[in-house]
mmCIF file of C-alpha atoms and ligand atoms in Angstrom:
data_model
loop_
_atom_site.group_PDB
_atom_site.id
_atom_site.type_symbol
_atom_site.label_atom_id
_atom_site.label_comp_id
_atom_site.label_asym_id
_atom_site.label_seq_id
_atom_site.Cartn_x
_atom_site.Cartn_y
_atom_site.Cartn_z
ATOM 1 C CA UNK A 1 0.000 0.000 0.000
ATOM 2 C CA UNK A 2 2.806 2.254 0.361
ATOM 3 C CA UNK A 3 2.994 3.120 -2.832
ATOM 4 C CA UNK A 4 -0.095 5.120 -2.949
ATOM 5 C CA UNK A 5 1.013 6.967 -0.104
ATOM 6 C CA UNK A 6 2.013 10.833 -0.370
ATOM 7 C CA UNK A 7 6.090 11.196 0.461
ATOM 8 C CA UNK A 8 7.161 13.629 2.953
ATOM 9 C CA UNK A 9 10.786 14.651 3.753
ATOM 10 C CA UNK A 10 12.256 17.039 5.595
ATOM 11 C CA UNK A 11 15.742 17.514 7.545
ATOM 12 C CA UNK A 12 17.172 19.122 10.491
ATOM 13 C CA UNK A 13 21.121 20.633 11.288
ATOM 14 C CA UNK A 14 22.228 19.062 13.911
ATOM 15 C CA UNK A 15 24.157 22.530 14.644
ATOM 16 C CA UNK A 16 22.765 22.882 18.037
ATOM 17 C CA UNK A 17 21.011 21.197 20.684
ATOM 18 C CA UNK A 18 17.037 20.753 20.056
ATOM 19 C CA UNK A 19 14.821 22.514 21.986
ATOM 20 C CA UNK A 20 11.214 22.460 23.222
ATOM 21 C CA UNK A 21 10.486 25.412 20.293
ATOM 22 C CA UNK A 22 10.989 22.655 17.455
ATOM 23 C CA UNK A 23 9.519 19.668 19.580
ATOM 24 C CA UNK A 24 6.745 21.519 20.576
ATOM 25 C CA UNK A 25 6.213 23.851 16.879
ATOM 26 C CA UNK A 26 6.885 20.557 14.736
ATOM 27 C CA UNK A 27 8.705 17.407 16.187
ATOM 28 C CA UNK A 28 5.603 16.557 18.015
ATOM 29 C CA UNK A 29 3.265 16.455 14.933
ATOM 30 C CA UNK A 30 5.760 14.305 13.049
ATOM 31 C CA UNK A 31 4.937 11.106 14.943
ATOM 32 C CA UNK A 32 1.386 10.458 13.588
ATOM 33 C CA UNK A 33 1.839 11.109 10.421
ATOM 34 C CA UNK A 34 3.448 7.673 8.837
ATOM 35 C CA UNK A 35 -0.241 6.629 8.898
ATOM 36 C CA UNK A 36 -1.044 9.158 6.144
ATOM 37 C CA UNK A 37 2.455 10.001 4.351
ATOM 38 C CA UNK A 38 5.701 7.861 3.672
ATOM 39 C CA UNK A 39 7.992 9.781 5.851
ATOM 40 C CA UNK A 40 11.828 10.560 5.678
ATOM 41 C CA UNK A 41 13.722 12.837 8.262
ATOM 42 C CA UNK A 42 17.236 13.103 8.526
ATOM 43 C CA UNK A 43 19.966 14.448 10.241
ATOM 44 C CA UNK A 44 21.358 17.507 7.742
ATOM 45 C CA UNK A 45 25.141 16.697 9.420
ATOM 46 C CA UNK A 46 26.260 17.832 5.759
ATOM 47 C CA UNK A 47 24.816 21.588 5.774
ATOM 48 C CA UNK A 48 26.291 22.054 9.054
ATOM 49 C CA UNK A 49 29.964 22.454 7.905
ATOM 50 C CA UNK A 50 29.113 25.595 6.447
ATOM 51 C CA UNK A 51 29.808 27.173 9.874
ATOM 52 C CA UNK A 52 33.006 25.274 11.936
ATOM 53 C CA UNK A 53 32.048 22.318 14.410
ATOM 54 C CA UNK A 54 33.699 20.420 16.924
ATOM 55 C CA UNK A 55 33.610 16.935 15.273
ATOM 56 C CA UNK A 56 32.761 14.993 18.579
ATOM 57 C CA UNK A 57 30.191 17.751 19.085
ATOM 58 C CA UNK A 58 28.664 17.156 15.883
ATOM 59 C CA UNK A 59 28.754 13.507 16.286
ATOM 60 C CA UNK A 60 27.370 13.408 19.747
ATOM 61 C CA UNK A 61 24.279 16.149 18.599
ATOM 62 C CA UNK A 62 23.864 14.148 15.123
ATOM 63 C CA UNK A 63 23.373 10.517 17.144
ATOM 64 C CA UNK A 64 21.228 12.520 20.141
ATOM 65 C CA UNK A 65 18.898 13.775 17.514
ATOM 66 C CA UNK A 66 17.875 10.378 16.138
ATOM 67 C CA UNK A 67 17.672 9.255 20.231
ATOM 68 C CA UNK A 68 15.203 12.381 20.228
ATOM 69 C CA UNK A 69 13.427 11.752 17.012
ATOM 70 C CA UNK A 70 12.326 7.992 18.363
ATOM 71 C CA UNK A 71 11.650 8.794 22.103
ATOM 72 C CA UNK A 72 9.202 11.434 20.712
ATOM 73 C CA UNK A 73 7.697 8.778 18.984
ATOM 74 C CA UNK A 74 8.915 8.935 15.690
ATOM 75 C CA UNK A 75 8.876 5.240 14.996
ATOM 76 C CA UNK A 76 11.602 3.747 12.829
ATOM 77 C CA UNK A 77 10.148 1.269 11.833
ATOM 78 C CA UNK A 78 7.447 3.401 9.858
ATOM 79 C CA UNK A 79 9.544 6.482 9.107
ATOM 80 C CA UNK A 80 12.780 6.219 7.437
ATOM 81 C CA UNK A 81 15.215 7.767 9.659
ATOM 82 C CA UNK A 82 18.775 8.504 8.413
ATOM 83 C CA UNK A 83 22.035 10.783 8.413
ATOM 84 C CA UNK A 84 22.511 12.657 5.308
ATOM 85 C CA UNK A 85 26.284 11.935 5.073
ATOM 86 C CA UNK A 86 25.828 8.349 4.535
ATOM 87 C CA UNK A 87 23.620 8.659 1.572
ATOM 88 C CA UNK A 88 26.536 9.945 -1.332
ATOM 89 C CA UNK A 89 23.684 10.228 -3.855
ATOM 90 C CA UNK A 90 22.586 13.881 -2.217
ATOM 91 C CA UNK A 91 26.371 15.011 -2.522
ATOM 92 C CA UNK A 92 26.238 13.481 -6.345
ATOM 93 C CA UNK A 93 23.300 15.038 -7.355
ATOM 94 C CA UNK A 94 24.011 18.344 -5.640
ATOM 95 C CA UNK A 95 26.932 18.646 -7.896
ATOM 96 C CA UNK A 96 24.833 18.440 -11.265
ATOM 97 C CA UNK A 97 22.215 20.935 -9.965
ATOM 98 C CA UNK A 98 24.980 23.441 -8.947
ATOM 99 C CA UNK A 99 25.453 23.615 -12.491
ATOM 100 C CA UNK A 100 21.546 23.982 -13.458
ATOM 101 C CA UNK A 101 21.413 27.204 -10.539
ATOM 102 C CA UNK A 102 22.833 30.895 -11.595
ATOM 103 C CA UNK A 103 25.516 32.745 -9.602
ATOM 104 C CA UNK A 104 22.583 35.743 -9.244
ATOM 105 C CA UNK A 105 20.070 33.428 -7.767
ATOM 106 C CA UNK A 106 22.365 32.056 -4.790
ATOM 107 C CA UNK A 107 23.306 35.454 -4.337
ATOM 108 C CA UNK A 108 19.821 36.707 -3.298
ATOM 109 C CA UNK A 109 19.104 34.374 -0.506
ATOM 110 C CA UNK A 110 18.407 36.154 2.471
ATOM 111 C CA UNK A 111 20.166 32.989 4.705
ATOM 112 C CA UNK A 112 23.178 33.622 2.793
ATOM 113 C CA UNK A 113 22.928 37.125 3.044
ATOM 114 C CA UNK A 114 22.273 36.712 7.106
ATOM 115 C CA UNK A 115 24.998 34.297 7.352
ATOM 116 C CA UNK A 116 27.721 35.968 5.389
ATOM 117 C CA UNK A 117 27.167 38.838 7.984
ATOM 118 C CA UNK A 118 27.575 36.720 10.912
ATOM 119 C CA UNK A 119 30.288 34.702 9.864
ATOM 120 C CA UNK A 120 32.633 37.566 8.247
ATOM 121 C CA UNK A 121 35.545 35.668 8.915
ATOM 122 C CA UNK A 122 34.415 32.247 6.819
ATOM 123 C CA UNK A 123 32.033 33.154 3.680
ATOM 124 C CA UNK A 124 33.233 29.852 2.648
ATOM 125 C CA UNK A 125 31.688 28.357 -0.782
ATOM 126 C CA UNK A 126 29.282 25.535 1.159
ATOM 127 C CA UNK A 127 27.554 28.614 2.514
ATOM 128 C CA UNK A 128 26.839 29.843 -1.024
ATOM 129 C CA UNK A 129 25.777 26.653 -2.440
ATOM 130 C CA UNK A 130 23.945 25.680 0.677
ATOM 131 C CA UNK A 131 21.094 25.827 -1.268
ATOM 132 C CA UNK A 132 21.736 23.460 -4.096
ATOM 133 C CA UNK A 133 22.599 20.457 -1.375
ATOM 134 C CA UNK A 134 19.393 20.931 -0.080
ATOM 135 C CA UNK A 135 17.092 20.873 -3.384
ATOM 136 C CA UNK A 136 19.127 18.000 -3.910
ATOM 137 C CA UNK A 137 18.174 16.228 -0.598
ATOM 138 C CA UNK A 138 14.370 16.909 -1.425
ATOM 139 C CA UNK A 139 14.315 16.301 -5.469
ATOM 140 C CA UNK A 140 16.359 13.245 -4.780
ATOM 141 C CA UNK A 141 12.902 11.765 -3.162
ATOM 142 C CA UNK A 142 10.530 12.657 -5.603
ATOM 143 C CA UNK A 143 8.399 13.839 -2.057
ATOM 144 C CA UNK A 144 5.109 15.655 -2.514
ATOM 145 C CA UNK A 145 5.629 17.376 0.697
ATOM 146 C CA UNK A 146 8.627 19.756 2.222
ATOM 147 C CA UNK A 147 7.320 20.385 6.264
ATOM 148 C CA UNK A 148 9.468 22.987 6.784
ATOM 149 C CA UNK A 149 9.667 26.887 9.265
ATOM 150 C CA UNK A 150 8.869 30.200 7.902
ATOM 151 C CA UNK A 151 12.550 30.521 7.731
ATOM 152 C CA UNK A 152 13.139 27.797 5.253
ATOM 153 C CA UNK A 153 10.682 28.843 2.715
ATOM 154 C CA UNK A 154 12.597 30.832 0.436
ATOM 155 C CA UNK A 155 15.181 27.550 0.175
ATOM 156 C CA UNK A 156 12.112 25.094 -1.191
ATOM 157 C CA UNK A 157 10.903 27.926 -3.549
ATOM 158 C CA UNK A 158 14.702 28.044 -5.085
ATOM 159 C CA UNK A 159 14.423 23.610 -5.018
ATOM 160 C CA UNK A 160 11.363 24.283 -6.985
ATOM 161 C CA UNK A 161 13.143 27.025 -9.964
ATOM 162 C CA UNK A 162 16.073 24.491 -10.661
ATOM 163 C CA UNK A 163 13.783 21.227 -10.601
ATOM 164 C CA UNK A 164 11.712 23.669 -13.135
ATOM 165 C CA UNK A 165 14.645 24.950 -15.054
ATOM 166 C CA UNK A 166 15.230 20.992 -15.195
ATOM 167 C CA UNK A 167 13.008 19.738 -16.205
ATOM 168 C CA UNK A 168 12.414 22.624 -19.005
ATOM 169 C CA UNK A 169 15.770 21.218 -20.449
ATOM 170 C CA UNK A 170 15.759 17.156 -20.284
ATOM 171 C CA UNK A 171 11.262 16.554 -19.197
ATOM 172 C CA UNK A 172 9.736 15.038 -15.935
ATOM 173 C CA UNK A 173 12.583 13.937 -14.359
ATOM 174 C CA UNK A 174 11.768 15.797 -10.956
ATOM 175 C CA UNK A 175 8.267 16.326 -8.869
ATOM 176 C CA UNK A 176 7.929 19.581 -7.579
ATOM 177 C CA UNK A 177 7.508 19.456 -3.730
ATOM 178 C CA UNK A 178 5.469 21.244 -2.400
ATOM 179 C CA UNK A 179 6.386 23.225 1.430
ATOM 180 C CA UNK A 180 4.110 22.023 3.599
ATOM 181 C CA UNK A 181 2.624 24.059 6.583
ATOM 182 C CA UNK A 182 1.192 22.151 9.735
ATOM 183 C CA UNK A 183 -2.157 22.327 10.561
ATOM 184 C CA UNK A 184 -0.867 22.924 14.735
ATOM 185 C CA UNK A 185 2.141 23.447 16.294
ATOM 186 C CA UNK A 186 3.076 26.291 19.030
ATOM 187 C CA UNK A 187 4.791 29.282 17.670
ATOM 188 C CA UNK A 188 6.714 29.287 20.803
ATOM 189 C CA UNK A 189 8.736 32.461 21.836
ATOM 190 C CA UNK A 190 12.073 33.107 23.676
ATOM 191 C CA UNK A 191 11.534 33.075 27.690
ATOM 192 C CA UNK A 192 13.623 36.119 27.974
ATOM 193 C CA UNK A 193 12.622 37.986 24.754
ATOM 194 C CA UNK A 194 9.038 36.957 23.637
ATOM 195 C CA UNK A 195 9.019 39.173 20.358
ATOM 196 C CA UNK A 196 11.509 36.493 19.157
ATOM 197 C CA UNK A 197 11.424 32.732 18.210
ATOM 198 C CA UNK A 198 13.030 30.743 20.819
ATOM 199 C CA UNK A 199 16.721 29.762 19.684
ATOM 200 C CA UNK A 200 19.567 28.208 20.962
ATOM 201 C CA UNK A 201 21.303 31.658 20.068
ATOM 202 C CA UNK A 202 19.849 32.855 23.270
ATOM 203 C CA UNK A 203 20.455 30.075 25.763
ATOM 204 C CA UNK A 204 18.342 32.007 28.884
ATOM 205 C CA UNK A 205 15.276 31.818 26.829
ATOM 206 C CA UNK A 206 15.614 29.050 25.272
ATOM 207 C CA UNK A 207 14.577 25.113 27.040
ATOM 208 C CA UNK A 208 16.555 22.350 26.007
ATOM 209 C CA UNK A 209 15.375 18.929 25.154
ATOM 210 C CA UNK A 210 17.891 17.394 27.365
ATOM 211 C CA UNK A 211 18.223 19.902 29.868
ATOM 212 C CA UNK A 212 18.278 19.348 33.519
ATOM 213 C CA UNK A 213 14.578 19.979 35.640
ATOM 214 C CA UNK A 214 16.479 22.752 37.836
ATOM 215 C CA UNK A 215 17.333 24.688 34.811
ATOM 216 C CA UNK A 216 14.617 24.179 32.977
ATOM 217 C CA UNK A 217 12.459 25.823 36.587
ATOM 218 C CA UNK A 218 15.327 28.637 37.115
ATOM 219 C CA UNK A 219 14.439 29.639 33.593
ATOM 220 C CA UNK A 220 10.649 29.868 33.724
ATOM 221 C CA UNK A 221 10.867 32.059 37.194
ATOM 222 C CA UNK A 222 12.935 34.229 35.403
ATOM 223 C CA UNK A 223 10.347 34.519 31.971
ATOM 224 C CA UNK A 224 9.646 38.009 31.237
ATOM 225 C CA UNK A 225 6.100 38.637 31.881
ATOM 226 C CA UNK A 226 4.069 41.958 31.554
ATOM 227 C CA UNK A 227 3.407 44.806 33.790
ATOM 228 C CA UNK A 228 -0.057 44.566 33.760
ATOM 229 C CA UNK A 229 -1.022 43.348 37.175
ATOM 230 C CA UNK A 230 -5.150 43.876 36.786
ATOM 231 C CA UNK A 231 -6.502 40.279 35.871
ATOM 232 C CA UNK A 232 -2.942 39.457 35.029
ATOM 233 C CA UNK A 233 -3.413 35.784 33.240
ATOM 234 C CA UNK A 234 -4.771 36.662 29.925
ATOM 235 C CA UNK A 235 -3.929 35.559 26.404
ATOM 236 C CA UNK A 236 -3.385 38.626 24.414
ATOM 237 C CA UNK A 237 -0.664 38.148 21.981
ATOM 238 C CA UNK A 238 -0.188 41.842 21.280
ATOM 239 C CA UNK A 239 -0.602 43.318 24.403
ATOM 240 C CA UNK A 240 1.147 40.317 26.885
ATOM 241 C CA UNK A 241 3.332 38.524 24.517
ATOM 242 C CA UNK A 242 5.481 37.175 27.656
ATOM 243 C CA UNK A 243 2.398 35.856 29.469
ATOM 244 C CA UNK A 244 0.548 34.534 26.312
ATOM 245 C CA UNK A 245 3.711 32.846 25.566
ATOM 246 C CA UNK A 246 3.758 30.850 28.592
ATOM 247 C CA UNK A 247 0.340 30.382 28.336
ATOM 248 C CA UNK A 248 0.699 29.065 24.305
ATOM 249 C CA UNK A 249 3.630 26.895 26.445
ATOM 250 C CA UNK A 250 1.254 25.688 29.092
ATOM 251 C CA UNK A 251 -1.670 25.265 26.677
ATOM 252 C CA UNK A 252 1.026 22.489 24.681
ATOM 253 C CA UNK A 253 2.086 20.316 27.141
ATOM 254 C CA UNK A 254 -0.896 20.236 29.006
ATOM 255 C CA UNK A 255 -4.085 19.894 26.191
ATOM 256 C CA UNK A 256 -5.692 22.628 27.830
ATOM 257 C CA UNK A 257 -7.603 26.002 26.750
ATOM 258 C CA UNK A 258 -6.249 29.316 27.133
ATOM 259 C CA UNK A 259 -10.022 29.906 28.796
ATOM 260 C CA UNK A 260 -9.273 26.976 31.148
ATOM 261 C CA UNK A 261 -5.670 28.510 32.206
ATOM 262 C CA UNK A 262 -7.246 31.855 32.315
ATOM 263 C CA UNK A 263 -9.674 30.337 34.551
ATOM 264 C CA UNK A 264 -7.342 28.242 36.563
ATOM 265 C CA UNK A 265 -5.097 31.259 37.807
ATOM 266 C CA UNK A 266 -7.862 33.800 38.273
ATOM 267 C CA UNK A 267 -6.755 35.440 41.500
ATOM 268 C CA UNK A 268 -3.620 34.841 41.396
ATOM 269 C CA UNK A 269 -0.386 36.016 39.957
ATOM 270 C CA UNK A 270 2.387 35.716 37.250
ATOM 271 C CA UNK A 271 3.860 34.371 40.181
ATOM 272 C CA UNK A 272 1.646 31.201 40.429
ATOM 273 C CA UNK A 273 1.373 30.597 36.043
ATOM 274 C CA UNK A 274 5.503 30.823 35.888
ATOM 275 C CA UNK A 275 6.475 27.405 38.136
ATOM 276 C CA UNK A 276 3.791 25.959 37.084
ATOM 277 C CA UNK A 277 4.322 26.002 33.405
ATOM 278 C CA UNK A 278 8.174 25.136 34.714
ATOM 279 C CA UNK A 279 6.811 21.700 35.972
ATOM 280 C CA UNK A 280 4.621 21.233 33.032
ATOM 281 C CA UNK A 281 7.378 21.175 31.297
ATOM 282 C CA UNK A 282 9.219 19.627 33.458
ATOM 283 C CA UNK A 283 7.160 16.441 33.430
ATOM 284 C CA UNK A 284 6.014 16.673 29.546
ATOM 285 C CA UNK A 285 9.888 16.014 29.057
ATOM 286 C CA UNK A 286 10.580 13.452 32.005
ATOM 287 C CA UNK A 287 9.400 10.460 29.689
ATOM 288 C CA UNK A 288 11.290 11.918 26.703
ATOM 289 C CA UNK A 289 14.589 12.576 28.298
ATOM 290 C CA UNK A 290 14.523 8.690 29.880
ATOM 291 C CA UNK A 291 13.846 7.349 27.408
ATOM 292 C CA UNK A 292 16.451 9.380 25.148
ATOM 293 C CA UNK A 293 19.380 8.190 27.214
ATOM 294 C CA UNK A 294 17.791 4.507 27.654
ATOM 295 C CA UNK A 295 18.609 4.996 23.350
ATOM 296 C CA UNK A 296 21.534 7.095 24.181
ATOM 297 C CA UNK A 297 23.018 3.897 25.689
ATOM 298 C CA UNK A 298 22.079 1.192 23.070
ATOM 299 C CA UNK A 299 24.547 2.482 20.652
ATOM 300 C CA UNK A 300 23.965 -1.013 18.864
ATOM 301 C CA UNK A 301 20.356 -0.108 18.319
ATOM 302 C CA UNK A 302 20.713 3.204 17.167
ATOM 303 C CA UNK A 303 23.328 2.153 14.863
ATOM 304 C CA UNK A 304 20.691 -0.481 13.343
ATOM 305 C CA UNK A 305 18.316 2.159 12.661
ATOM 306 C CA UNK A 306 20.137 4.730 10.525
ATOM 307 C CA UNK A 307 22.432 1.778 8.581
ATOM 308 C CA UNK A 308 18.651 0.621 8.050
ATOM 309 C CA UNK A 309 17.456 3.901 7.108
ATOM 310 C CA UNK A 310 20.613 4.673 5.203
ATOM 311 C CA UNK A 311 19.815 1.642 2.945
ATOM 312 C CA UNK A 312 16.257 2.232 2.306
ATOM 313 C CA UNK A 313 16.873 6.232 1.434
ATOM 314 C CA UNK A 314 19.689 5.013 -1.066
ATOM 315 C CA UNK A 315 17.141 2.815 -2.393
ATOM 316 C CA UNK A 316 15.058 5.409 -3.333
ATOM 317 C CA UNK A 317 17.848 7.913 -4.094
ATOM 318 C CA UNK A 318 19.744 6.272 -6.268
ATOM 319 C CA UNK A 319 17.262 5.530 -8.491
ATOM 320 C CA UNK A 320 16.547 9.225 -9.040
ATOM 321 C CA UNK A 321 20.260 9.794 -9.322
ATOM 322 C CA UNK A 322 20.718 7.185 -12.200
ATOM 323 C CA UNK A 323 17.979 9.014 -14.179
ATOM 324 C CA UNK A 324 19.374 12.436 -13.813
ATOM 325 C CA UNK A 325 23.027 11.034 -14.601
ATOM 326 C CA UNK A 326 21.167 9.733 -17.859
ATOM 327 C CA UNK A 327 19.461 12.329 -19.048
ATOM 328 C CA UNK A 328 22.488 15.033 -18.771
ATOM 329 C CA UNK A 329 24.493 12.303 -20.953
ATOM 330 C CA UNK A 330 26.572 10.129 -18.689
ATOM 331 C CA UNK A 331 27.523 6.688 -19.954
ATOM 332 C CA UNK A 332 25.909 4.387 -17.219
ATOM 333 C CA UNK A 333 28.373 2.353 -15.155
HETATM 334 N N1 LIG B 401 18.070 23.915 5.899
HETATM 335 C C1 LIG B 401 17.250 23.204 6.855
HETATM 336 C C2 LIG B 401 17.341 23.899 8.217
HETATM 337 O O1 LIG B 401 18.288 24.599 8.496
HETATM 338 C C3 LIG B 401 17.692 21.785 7.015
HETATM 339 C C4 LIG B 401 17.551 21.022 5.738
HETATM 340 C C5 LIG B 401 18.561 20.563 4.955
HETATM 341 C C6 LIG B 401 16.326 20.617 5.127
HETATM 342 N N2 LIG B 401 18.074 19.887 3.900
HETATM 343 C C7 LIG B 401 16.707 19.905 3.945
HETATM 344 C C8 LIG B 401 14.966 20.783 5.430
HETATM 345 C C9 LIG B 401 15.744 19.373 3.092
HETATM 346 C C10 LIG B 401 13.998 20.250 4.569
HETATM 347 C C11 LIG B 401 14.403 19.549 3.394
HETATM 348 O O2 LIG B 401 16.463 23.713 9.033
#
């Protein structure tokens, strides 16, 4: 039956160390969809040497984000789970397609733009073609589908030109994927600066998977709330974007209403809504963080799972990369 299923990809750096921002705005959602969609995530360890790692940092965060993935539920055996680095075929086909996408178009990405500001010192080439590698790791699946953040828009729309500009030249060769926008998921904010998306850029806003329950409580006491002290629980975006942040973070891990929190600290204070959306959080992570390092420690297992992955994606890959090696006029091996 799988083959009538829509395909979904998508991909995540393992530059940092995830936080409740992507479990809660998309992580979260991933898990039921297998039943619907023929799934592949992976671990983009590739796009994250366009800014310099620590190689056992980047080996530790690449192997805890596929502990992560499964203790949220994402089930490997339904989902094909894999690093990109062991699948050649994205690095092969990302070669062709630099050659199908202009100087001028790389050049007008706002990431590269961003990036080249932060990282004066190393505007290195894999920053400028950052691009290409990734409409290679989604045209190399055929997928219908792209889930991906606001922020990663403007990177599927530039997938979709050279798969066009493609197949203008040499037919059908590539679907064009779609980005796909979930139906729920928390916009969640930083703790210490709600008109901005949590990051791992600012650590004292920001909740880590993995992180500790003390830390994780020290940070909610300290959540910027709003002056307003009439009625002082409200969700109101504009007006109390601290407070209807932790309520959009309450309302999450806990299933309930912003009417039902609003109703559950009436009377009482900021000082009441910030430990207790500490220890929601606290114990909406307790089963995710055992279970992580139960995975953590069965190296065998996870090993299992993205050589098992790894084999299945290349399945699908290489096929893909066989055409396109055709049609531009390589003699096949
Ligand atoms: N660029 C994405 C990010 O930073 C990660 C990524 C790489 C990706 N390749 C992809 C996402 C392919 C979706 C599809 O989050």
């Amino acid at each position: 039956m799988s083959e009538q299923k829509k395909v979904m990809l998508s991909g995540i750096q393992p530059s940092g160390d995830l936080h409740i921002g992507s479990y809660l705005g998309a992580i979260k959602n991933w898990a039921g969809r297998a039943e619907s969609y023929d799934c592949f995530y992976f671990m983009a360890d590739m796009h994250t040497l366009t800014v310099r790692q620590v190689p056992a940092d980047l080996r530790r965060r690449t192997l805890e984000q596929l502990a992560i993935y499964i203790a949220c539920g994402l089930d490997p055996e339904k989902n094909t789970l894999f690093v990109q680095s062991h699948v050649p075929a994205h690095a092969q086909l990302a070669w062709v397609l630099d050659c199908y996408t202009m100087f001028g178009e790389l050049s007008r990405m706002t990431q590269f733009k961003d990036k080249s500001a932060k990282n004066a010192d190393n505007i290195n080439a894999g920053l400028f073609t950052y691009p290409v590698l990734m409409a290679a790791d989604i045209l190399i699946y055929q997928p219908d589908y792209v889930p991906v953040g606001e922020d990663q828009k403007q990177h599927v729309e530039i997938c979709r030109d050279i798969a066009h500009r493609f197949n203008s030249i040499y037919g059908e060769v590539f679907k064009m994927p779609e980005p796909f926008i979930p139906e729920k998921g928390a916009r969640v904010m930083s703790l210490n600066n709600p008109s901005s998306k949590m990051s791992k850029s600012q650590p004292e806003g920001c909740v880590f998977m993995m992180e500790k329950p003390e830390d994780i409580m020290r940070k909610f006491k300290r959540a910027i709330t709003d002056s307003d002290t009439v009625n002082p629980v409200r969700y109101d975006p504009e007006k109390k974007p601290g407070v209807s942040n932790l309520m959009e973070i309450y309302a999450a891990c806990t299933g309930r209403s912003y009417e039902q929190i609003e109703l559950e600290f009436e009377g009482k204070g900021y000082g009441a809504l910030k430990p207790a959306v500490g220890e929601a959080v606290v114990e909406m992570l307790r089963p995710i963080q055992e279970e992580t390092r139960r995975l953590l420690a069965d190296k065998a297992y996870l090993e299992s799972v993205y050589r098992a992955g790894a084999e299945k994606a290349s399945y699908v890959a290489n096929k893909t990369l066989r055409k396109v090696y055709k049609k531009v006029g390589f003699i096949a091996q």
